[in-house]
CSV table of C-alpha atoms and ligand atoms in Angstrom, one decimal:
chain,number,residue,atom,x,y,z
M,1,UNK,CA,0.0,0.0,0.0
M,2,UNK,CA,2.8,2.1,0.8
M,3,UNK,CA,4.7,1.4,-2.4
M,4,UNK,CA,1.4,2.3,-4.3
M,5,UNK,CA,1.2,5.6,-2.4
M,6,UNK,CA,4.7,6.6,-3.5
M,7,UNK,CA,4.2,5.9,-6.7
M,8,UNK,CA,1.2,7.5,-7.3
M,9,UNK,CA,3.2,10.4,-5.7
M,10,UNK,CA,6.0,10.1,-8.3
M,11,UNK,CA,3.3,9.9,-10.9
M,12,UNK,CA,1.9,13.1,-9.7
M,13,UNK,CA,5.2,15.0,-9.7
M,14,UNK,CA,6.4,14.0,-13.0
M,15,UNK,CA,3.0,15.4,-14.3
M,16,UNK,CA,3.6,18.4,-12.6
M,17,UNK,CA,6.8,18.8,-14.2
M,18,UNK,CA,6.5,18.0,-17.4
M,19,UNK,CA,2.7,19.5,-18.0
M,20,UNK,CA,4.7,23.2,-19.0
M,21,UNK,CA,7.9,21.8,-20.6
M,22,UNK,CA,4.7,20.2,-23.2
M,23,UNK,CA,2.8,22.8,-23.8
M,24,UNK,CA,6.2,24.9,-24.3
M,25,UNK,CA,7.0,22.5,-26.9
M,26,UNK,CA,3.5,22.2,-28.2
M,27,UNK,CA,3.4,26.1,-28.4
M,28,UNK,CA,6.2,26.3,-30.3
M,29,UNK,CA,5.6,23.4,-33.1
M,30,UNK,CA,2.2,25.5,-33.3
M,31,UNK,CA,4.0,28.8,-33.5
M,32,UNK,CA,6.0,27.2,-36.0
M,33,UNK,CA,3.2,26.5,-38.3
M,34,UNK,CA,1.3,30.0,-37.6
M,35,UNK,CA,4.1,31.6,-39.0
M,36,UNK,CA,4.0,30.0,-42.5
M,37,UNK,CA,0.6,30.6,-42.8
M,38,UNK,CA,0.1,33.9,-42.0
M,39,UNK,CA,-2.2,32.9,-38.9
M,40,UNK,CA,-1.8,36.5,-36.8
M,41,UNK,CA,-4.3,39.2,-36.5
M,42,UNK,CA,-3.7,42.7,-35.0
M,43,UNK,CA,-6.0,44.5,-32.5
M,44,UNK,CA,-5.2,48.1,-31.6
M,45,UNK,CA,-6.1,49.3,-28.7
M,46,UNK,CA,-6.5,53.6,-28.2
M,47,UNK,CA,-4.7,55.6,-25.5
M,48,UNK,CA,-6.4,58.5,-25.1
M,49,UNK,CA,-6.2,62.6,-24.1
M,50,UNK,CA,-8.0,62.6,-20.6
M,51,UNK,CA,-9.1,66.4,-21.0
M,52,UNK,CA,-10.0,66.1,-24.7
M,53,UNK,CA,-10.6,62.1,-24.3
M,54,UNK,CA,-9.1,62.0,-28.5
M,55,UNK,CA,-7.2,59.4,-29.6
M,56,UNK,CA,-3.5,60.2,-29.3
M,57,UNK,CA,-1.9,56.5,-30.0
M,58,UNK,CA,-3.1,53.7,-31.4
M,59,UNK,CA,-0.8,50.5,-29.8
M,60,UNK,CA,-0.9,47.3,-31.8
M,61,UNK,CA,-1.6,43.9,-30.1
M,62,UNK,CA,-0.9,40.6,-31.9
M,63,UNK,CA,-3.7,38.2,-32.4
M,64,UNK,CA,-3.3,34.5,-32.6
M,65,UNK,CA,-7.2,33.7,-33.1
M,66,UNK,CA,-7.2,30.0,-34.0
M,67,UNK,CA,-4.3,28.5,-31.7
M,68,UNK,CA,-5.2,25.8,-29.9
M,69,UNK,CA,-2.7,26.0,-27.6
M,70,UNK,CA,-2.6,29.0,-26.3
M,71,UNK,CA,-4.0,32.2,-27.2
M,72,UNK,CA,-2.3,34.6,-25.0
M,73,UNK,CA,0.7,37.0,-25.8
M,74,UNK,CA,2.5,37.1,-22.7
M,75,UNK,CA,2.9,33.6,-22.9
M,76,UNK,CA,3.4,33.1,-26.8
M,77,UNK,CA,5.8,35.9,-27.4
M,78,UNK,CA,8.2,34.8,-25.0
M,79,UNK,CA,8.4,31.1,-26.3
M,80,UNK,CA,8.8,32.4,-29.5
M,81,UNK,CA,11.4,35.0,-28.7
M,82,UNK,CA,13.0,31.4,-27.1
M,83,UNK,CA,12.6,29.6,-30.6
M,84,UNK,CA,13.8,32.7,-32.5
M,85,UNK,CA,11.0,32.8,-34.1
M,86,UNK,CA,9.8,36.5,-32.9
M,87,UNK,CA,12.3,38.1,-35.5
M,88,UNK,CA,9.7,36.8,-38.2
M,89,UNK,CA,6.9,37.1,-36.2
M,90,UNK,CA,7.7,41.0,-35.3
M,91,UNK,CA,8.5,41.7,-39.1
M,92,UNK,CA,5.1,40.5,-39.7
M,93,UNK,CA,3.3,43.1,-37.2
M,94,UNK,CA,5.5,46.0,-38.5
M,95,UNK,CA,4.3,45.5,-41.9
M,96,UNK,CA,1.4,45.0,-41.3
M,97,UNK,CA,0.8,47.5,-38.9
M,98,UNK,CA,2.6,50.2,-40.7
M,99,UNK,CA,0.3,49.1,-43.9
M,100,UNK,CA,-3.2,49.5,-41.6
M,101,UNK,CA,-1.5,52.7,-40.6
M,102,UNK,CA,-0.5,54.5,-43.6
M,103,UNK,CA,-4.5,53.8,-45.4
M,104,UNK,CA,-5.4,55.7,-41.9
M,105,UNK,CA,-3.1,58.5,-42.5
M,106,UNK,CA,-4.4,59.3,-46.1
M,107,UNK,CA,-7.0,60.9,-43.3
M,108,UNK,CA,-4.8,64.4,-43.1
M,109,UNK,CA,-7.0,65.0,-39.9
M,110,UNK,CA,-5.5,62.2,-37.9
M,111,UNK,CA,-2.9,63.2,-35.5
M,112,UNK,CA,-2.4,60.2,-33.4
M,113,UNK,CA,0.9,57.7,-33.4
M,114,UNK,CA,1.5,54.1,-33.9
M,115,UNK,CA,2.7,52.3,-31.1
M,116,UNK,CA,4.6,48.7,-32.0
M,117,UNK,CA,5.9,46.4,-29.0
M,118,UNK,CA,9.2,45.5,-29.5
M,119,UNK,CA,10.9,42.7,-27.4
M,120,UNK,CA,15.0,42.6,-26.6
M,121,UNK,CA,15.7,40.4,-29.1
M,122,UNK,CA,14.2,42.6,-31.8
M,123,UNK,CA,16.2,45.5,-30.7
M,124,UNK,CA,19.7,43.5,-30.2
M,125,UNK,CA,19.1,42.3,-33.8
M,126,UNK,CA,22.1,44.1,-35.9
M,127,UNK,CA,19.9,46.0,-38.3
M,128,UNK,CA,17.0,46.6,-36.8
M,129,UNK,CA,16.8,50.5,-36.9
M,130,UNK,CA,17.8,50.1,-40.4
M,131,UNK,CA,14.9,47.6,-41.4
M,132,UNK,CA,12.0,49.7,-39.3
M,133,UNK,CA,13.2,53.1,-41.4
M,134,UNK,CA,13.3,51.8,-44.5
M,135,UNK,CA,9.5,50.2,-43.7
M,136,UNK,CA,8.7,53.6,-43.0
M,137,UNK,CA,10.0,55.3,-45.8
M,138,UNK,CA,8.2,52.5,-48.2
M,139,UNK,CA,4.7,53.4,-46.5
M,140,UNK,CA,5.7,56.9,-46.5
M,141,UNK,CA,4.7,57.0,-43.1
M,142,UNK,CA,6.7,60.1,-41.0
M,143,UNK,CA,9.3,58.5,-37.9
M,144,UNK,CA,7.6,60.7,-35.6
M,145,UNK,CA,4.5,59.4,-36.1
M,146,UNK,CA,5.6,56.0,-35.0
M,147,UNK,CA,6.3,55.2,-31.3
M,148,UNK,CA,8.3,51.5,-29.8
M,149,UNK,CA,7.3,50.4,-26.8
M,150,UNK,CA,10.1,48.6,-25.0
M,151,UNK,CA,10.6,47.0,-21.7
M,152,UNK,CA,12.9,47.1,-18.7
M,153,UNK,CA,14.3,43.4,-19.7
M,154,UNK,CA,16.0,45.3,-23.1
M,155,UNK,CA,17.3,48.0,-20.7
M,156,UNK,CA,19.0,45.8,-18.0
M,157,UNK,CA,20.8,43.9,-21.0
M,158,UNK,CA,22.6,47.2,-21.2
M,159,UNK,CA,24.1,45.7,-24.4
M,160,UNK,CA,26.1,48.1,-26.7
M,161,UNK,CA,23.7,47.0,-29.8
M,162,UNK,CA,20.8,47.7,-28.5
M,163,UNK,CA,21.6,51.6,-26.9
M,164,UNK,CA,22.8,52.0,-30.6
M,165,UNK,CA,19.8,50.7,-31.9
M,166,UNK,CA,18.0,52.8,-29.7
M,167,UNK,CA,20.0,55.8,-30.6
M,168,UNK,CA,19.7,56.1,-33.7
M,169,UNK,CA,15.7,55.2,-34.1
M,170,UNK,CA,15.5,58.1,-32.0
M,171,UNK,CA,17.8,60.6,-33.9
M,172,UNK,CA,15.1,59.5,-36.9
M,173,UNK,CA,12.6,61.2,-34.6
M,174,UNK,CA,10.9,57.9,-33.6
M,175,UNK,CA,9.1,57.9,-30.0
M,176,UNK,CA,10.3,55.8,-27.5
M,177,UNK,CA,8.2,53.9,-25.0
M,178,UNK,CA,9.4,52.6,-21.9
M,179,UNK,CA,6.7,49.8,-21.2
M,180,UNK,CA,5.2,48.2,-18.1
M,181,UNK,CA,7.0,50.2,-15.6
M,182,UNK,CA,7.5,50.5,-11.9
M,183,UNK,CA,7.3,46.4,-10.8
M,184,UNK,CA,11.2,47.0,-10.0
M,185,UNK,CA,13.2,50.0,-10.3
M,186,UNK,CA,16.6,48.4,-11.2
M,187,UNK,CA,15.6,50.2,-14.5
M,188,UNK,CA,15.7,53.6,-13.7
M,189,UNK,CA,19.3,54.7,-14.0
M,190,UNK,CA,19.0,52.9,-18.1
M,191,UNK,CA,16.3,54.8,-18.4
M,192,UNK,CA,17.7,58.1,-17.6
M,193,UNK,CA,20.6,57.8,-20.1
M,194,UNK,CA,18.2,56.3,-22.8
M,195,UNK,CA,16.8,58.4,-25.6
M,196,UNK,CA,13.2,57.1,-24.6
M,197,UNK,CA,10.7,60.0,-23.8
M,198,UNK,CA,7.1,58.1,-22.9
M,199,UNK,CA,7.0,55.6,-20.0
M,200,UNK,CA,3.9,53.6,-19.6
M,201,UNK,CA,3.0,52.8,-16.2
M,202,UNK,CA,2.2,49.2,-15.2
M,203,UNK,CA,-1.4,48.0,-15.2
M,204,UNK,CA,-0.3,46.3,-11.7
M,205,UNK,CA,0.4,50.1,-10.5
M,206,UNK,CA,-2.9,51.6,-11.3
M,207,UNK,CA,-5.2,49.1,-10.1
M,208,UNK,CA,-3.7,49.4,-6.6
M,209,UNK,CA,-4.3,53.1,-6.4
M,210,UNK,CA,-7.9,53.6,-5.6
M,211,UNK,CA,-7.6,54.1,-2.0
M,212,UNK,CA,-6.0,57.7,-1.6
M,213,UNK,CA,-4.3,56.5,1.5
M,214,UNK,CA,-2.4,53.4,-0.1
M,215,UNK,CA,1.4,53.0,-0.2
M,216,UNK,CA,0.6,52.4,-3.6
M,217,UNK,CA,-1.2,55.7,-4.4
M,218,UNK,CA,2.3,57.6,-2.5
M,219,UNK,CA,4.7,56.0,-5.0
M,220,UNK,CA,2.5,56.1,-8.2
M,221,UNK,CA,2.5,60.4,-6.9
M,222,UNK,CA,6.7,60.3,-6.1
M,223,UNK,CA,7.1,58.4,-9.3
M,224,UNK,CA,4.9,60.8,-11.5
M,225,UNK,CA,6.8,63.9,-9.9
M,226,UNK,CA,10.3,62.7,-10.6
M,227,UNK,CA,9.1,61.7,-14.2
M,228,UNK,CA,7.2,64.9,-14.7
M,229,UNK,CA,10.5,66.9,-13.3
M,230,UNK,CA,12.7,65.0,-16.1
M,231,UNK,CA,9.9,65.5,-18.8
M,232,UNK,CA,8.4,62.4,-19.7
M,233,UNK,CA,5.4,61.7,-21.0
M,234,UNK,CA,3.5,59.4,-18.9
M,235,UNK,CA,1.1,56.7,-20.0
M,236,UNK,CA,-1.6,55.4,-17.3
M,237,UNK,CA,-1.9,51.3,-18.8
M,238,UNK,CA,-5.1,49.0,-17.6
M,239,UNK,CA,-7.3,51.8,-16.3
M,240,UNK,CA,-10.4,49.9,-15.6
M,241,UNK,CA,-12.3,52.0,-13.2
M,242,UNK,CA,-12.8,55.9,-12.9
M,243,UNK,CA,-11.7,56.2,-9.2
M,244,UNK,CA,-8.7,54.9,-11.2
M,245,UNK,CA,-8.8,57.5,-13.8
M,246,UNK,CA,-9.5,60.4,-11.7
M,247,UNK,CA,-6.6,59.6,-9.3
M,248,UNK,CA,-4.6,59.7,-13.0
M,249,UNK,CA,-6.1,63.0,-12.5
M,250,UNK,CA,-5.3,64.1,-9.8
M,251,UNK,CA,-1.6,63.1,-10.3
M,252,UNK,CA,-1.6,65.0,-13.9
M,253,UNK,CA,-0.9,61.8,-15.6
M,254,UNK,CA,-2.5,63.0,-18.8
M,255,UNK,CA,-2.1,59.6,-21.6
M,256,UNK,CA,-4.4,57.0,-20.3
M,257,UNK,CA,-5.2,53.2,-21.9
M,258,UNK,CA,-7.6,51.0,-20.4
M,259,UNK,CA,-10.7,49.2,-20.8
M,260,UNK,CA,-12.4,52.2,-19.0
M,261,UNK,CA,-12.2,54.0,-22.6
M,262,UNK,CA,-11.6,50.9,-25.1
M,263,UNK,CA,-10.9,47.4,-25.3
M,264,UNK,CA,-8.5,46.3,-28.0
M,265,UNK,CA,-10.0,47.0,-31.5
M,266,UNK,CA,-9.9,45.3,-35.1
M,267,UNK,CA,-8.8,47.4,-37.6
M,268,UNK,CA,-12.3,47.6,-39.2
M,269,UNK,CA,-13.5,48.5,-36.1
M,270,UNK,CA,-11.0,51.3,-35.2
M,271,UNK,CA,-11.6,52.9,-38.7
M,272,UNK,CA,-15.3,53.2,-37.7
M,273,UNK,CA,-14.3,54.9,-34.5
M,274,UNK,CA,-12.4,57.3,-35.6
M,275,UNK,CA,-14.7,58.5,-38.1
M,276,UNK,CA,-17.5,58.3,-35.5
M,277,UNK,CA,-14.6,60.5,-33.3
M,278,UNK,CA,-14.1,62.9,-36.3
M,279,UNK,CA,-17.9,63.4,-37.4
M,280,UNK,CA,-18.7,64.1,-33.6
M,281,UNK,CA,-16.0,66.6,-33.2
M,282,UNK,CA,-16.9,68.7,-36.2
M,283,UNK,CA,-20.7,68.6,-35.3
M,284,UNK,CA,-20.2,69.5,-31.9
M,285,UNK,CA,-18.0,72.5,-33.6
M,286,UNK,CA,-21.2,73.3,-35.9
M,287,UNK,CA,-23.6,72.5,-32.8
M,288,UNK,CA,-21.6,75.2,-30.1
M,289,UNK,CA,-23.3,78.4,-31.1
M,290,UNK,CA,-26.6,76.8,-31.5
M,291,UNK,CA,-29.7,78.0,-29.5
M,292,UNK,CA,-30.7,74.3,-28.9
N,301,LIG,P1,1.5,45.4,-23.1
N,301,LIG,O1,2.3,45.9,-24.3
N,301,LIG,O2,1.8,46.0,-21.8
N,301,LIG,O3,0.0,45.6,-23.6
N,301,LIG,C1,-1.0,45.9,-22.7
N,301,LIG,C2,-1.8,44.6,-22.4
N,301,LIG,O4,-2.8,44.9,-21.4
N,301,LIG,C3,-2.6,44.0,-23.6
N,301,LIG,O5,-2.6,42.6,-23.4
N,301,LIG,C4,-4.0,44.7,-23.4
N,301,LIG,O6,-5.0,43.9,-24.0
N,301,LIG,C5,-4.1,44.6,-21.9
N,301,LIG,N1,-4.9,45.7,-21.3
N,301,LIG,C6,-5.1,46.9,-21.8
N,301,LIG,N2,-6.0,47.6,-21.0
N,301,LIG,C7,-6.3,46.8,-20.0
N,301,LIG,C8,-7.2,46.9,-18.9
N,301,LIG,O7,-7.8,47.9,-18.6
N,301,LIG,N3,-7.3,45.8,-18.1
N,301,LIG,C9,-6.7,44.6,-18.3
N,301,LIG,N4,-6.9,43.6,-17.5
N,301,LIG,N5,-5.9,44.5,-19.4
N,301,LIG,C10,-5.7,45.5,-20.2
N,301,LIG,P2,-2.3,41.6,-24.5
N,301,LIG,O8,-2.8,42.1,-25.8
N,301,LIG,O9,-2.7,40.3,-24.1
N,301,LIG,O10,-0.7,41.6,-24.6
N,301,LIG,C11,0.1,41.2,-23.6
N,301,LIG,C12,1.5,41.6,-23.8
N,301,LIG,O11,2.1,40.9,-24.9
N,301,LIG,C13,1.8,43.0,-24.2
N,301,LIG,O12,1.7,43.8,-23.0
N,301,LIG,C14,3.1,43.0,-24.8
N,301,LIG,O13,4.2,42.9,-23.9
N,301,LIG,C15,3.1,41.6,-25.5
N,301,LIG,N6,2.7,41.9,-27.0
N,301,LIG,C16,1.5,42.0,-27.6
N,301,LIG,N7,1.7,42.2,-28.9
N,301,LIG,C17,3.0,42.2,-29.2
N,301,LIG,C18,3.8,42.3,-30.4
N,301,LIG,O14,3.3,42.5,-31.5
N,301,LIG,N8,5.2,42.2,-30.2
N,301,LIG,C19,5.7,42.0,-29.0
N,301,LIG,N9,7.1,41.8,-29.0
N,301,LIG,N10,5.0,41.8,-27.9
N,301,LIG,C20,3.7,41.9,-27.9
N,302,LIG,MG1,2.9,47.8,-24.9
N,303,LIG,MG1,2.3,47.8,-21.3
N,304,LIG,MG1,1.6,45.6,-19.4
């Protein structure tokens, strides 16, 4: 009876062990496949004024609709950033981003950015700058219209490559996005040599905020001071409530993202949107000096 108990044990804990290193595997034979056939989608999701509440940056968010594995980036990026797979899989998003982009931009009335996520090994790639200017140039989309959103990971590397790469998308007059910010702050002193200008404050961050009493609520006000001193722009991400959004207010973070205002959108239906936004602003233009 003993013996059966142990090894029902061992059968237990060689299922717990080997259930990820599977799907890992099984994710990346899928990922394999998706990337032959095209299988990727894009949402993008709006970050918006909070005065004006206009669209001021529209961030793209891969799709992977008909995996069967698993549907979710923040665990299929990294296994294919693992598999080197993400170098294809990013070229993909950039083109076809930067194609949904420039039929917006025949609009001459738009004024919001792309924003792309870009992981490390995108950015430690030799040629990267190179490759995303020359996409640019062939959609004849303008560099300061296009923003990449980075994260702390392809700062710590502090690798030579990548604060050239860096360098040099910037001195095209590309925006730079310091993602998911403020878990850890072993980032900071990166970040203050970097040419990045935006830093988007984690989701985690903002949906511990709502009491005005919190720990929480004191950093998130320290941390918007010192980045408002050194003039960045700051970026509320995952604002779900409005409590949340007017503490944002109350701290002057001004760039907010969240499923308060929008979830993330197909390009069919953020083409609507925005000429629902546009239509509305020019009537209520027309509609401000009428009696009604
Ligand atoms: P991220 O860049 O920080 O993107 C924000 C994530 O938060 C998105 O998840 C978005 O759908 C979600 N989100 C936005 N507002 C809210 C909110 O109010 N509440 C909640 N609960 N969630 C919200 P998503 O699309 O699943 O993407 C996860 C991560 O995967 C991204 O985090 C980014 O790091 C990565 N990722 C997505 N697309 C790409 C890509 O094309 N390339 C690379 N390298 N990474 C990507
Ligand atoms: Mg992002
Ligand atoms: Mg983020
Ligand atoms: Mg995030």
């Amino acid at each position: 009876r003993a013996k059966r108990k142990s090894g029902e044990q061992i059968e237990i804990f060689q299922d717990n062990i080997q259930a990820p290193f599977l799907l890992k595997y099984k994710v990346e034979a899928e990922l394999r496949q998706a990337v032959n056939n095209k299988e990727f989608d894009i949402k993008y999701q709006p970050i918006i004024d909070r005065e004006s509440e206009k669209i001021v940056i529209l961030e793209a968010l891969i799709r992977w609709p008909i995996a069967t594995t698993t549907q979710l980036p923040a665990e299929f990026i990294p296994i294919a950033e693992e598999a080197d797979l993400l170098q294809s899989i990013g070229q993909w998003v950039l083109e076809s981003a930067f194609k949904h982009f420039a039929a917006m931009l025949q609009n001459q009335q738009y004024q919001f950015k792309l924003a792309i996520n870009v992981s490390p090994g995108q950015l430690s790639k030799s040629g990267f700058a190179y490759m995303v200017i020359e996409a640019l140039t062939r959609f004849k989309i303008p560099p300061d219209r296009l923003i990449l959103e980075l994260t702390e990971e392809a700062l710590l590397q502090n690798s030579s490559m990548i604060n050239e790469t860096l360098a040099s998308l910037s001195e095209q007059g590309i925006g730079l996005a310091l993602d998911d910010f403020g878990t850890g702050f072993s980032s900071l002193p990166y970040l203050l040599k970097s040419p990045i200008k935006i830093v988007k404050i984690d989701r985690s961050i903002i949906q511990s905020i709502s009491q005005p009493d919190s720990t929480s609520h004191d950093m998130l006000k320290g941390l918007t001071y010192m980045l408002t001193k050194l003039d960045f722009d700051i970026v509320a991400e995952g604002v779900e409530t409005s409590p949340q959004s007017i503490t944002c207010a109350d701290l002057n973070i001004n760039l907010l993202q969240g499923f308060l205002y929008y979830q993330p959108m197909s390009e069919h239906k953020i083409k609507q949107l925005l000429e629902d936004e546009n239509n509305t602003n020019h009537l209520s233009v027309v509609n401000s000096n009428s009696p009604l």
